[in-house]
Amino acid sequence: MAGGISLKELAAELKLAPSTVSRALNDSYEISEATKKKVISMAEKLNYHANPFARSLRENKSKTIAVIIPERINNFFAQVMDGIEEIAQEQGYHLLVYNTHEDVEREKKIVNLLLNGRADAIVMSVTSQTSDITHLLKLHDRGLPIIFFDRVRAEIPTTKFITNDYESAYEGTKHLINQGCRKIALLTLGKELSTTKERQRGYNDAIVSEGWDLDPGLTLYCCHDEENNVKLIGDLLASSNRPDGILASVEKLAFATYQTVKRTELRIPTDIKLISFSNASVANLLNPSLTTITQPALSIGNECAKLLIKKLTKPKNYDLLDQVITIPSKIMVRESTLIE
Amino acid sequence: MAGGISLKELAAELKLAPSTVSRALNDSYEISEATKKKVISMAEKLNYHANPFARSLRENKSKTIAVIIPERINNFFAQVMDGIEEIAQEQGYHLLVYNTHEDVEREKKIVNLLLNGRADAIVMSVTSQTSDITHLLKLHDRGLPIIFFDRVRAEIPTTKFITNDYESAYEGTKHLINQGCRKIALLTLGKELSTTKERQRGYNDAIVSEGWDLDPGLTLYCCHDEENNVKLIGDLLASSNRPDGILASVEKLAFATYQTVKRTELRIPTDIKLISFSNASVANLLNPSLTTITQPALSIGNECAKLLIKKLTKPKNYDLLDQVITIPSKIMVRESTLIE
DNA sequence: TTGTAAGCGTTATCAA
DNA sequence: TTGATAACGCTTACAA
């Protein structure tokens, strides 16, 4: 279709052997400066571009990294993507992007698709549904370098980049308590999620540290569907067990909370205080502005890409050690947790 | 690196010729059901996966579409991406994604990278800086199927998907006028942008239709940098030429307006009414909630992908005609344009 | 219905 | 310093 000239044709034009032209183009030391110049200028003149598939086939690498995220309309993941791309573009890597929409079946399909080596490596965050991880193990067993970020799986022996979820959730809950909350709910996603577990631990410990009892009814496991979440949160707010503080584990659950509260007589922060993990730049434009636990998304993306590319280009010196690297989040206090 | 078994090895294991195995795997009519079954089960047992580069090299197609967007943290572009991916995943296509960050130089680099055929086709929205388009023409001349959406360039004879920008801007401006505004500003991006031009036309015509004079000082050309935009908008609001209505051409300019207004004594919608092109789901959570012109982002993505994939799979029956397809936006009236 | 062989566009080995 | 050749893994004429 897109008919470009081949190396052979370029060589013919130059009355040189293909191998010579290839070496010249790759700036090999064995080629004279004179021919290099000739070759390069002719290549430009004829608009020659090396076929990436021939090269990938030959070299067994594609200069491509696959990124799998559970959600695209989410400032955290979008920023991580930007962070990955920043480094990737710099290093001449391409990004194959897949959105699982929090659907494990989709995740499995995508992961299986990547088994064929289309990408040199993978960086991913699992879905909130992901429980069984044989599909991920297969990936790793196949020798495909893989890095997890944020939502990780400890069972896969590789490097993971996360934030200090336990501390953040602990501090966030403590913050609510300090602001006068006495009954705090946790809104979160799937139980299997590493982030959910850590954040729940932090939340639990903060509650217990006050000498309070844990109320399982105050932990809500939400899902991908906004409408459903609004219903779930609405039921909690309408119940006799209504919390006066909420810690949302994901940005969209904070938004869902706003939407829910809007339909009631309740007010934030008067009746309910709200803090949420979120990288939304509009946090301070919400009504009221939202107190957030903001994750270092760009850095996470940067670090993932840097490590992966090092591993790909210098496999001897860099390994994807089975370790967890933590970059801390920041709490940004705003109106949604104010004492009025 | 990721060592998988090859077709030849699989064939050897089966004591069949590679060609037979290939045909069996591709469900060719020339192969008996019996061997097909044998081959498929052995392929599964040995975890065979066809090398995509060998196939791409051979077939001269990659089952990959490149998507170039100017911004990732933008609900419109994110939704378009989701729309494209929906169809692409369905049809077995992969997505190579590039963010230009509104930077033409980056756009040029990326476009030149794609000249080598890494992607079968391209769907893109140009940067707000893009003026000279030789890099885009080169792409098209090379025979690479390319589709534009939203921010298009008429000079490239291909199919473009846009929204009814003229009408939306006209209606949006009229809406502000109906709500009592008498001095309306337009916040937009690059002058060369197709969307800017159309929206400006709509805005202009609405103003003129009232018998009012156009004030060039009321059109602000903003940029990618939030801080700079806040400054620009702040200056306008502090000037003697302060508008009482604003039409923002891009979501982030509405956000910048909120940020700016926050620092003044002014209030939305009392002193200034605001309407913006935006696909933000949090529009109704802002303070005050934002009246938006919401674009059919998902449909745009769907349509782009559908047409492109048809063109790629049935090149005879589908052509990327030099035409513009318009899908209309919807105005969602909220508090930011209320009469108080 | 299956097998043989050529070729897609590169790069690397070996020879000149 | 350059050239001939093989090989990467697949598909497709052409033969059998």
Coordinates of N, CA, C and O in Angstrom, one line a residue, chain B residues 83-84 87 147 159 161 296-310 325 327:
Chain B
G83 N -13.3 5.6 21.8 CA -14.1 5.3 20.7 C -13.4 4.5 19.6 O -13.9 3.6 19.0
I84 N -12.2 5.0 19.3 CA -11.4 4.4 18.3 C -11.0 3.0 18.8 O -11.1 2.0 18.0
I87 N -13.6 0.0 18.5 CA -13.7 -0.7 17.2 C -12.4 -1.4 16.9 O -12.5 -2.5 16.4
I147 N -6.9 9.9 8.4 CA -8.2 10.5 8.7 C -8.0 11.6 9.7 O -7.2 11.4 10.7
T159 N -10.9 12.0 4.2 CA -12.2 12.2 5.0 C -11.8 12.8 6.4 O -10.9 12.5 7.0
F161 N -13.7 14.0 10.1 CA -14.9 14.0 11.0 C -14.8 15.2 11.9 O -13.8 15.3 12.7
P296 N -19.7 14.9 20.4 CA -20.0 13.4 20.3 C -18.7 12.7 20.2 O -18.4 12.0 19.1
A297 N -17.9 12.7 21.2 CA -16.5 12.2 21.1 C -16.4 10.7 20.8 O -15.7 10.3 19.9
L298 N -17.2 9.9 21.5 CA -17.2 8.5 21.3 C -17.6 8.1 19.9 O -16.9 7.3 19.2
S299 N -18.6 8.8 19.4 CA -19.1 8.5 18.0 C -18.0 8.9 17.0 O -17.7 8.2 16.1
I300 N -17.4 10.0 17.3 CA -16.3 10.4 16.3 C -15.2 9.3 16.3 O -14.8 8.9 15.2
G301 N -14.8 8.9 17.5 CA -13.8 7.8 17.5 C -14.3 6.6 16.8 O -13.6 6.0 16.0
N302 N -15.5 6.2 17.1 CA -16.1 5.0 16.4 C -16.0 5.1 14.9 O -15.6 4.2 14.2
E303 N -16.5 6.2 14.4 CA -16.6 6.4 13.0 C -15.3 6.5 12.3 O -15.1 5.9 11.2
C304 N -14.3 7.1 12.9 CA -13.0 7.2 12.4 C -12.5 5.7 12.2 O -12.0 5.4 11.1
A305 N -12.6 5.0 13.3 CA -12.0 3.6 13.2 C -12.8 2.7 12.2 O -12.1 2.0 11.5
K306 N -14.1 2.9 12.2 CA -14.8 2.0 11.3 C -14.4 2.3 9.9 O -14.2 1.4 9.1
L307 N -14.4 3.5 9.5 CA -14.1 3.9 8.1 C -12.7 3.4 7.8 O -12.5 2.8 6.7
L308 N -11.8 3.7 8.6 CA -10.4 3.4 8.4 C -10.2 1.9 8.2 O -9.5 1.4 7.3
I309 N -10.8 1.1 9.1 CA -10.7 -0.3 9.0 C -11.3 -0.9 7.8 O -10.8 -1.8 7.1
K310 N -12.5 -0.3 7.4 CA -13.1 -0.7 6.2 C -12.2 -0.5 5.0 O -11.9 -1.3 4.1
I325 N -17.3 15.0 7.3 CA -18.6 14.4 7.9 C -18.8 15.1 9.2 O -17.9 15.2 10.1
I327 N -20.8 15.6 12.8 CA -21.7 15.0 13.8 C -21.9 16.1 14.8 O -21.0 16.7 15.3

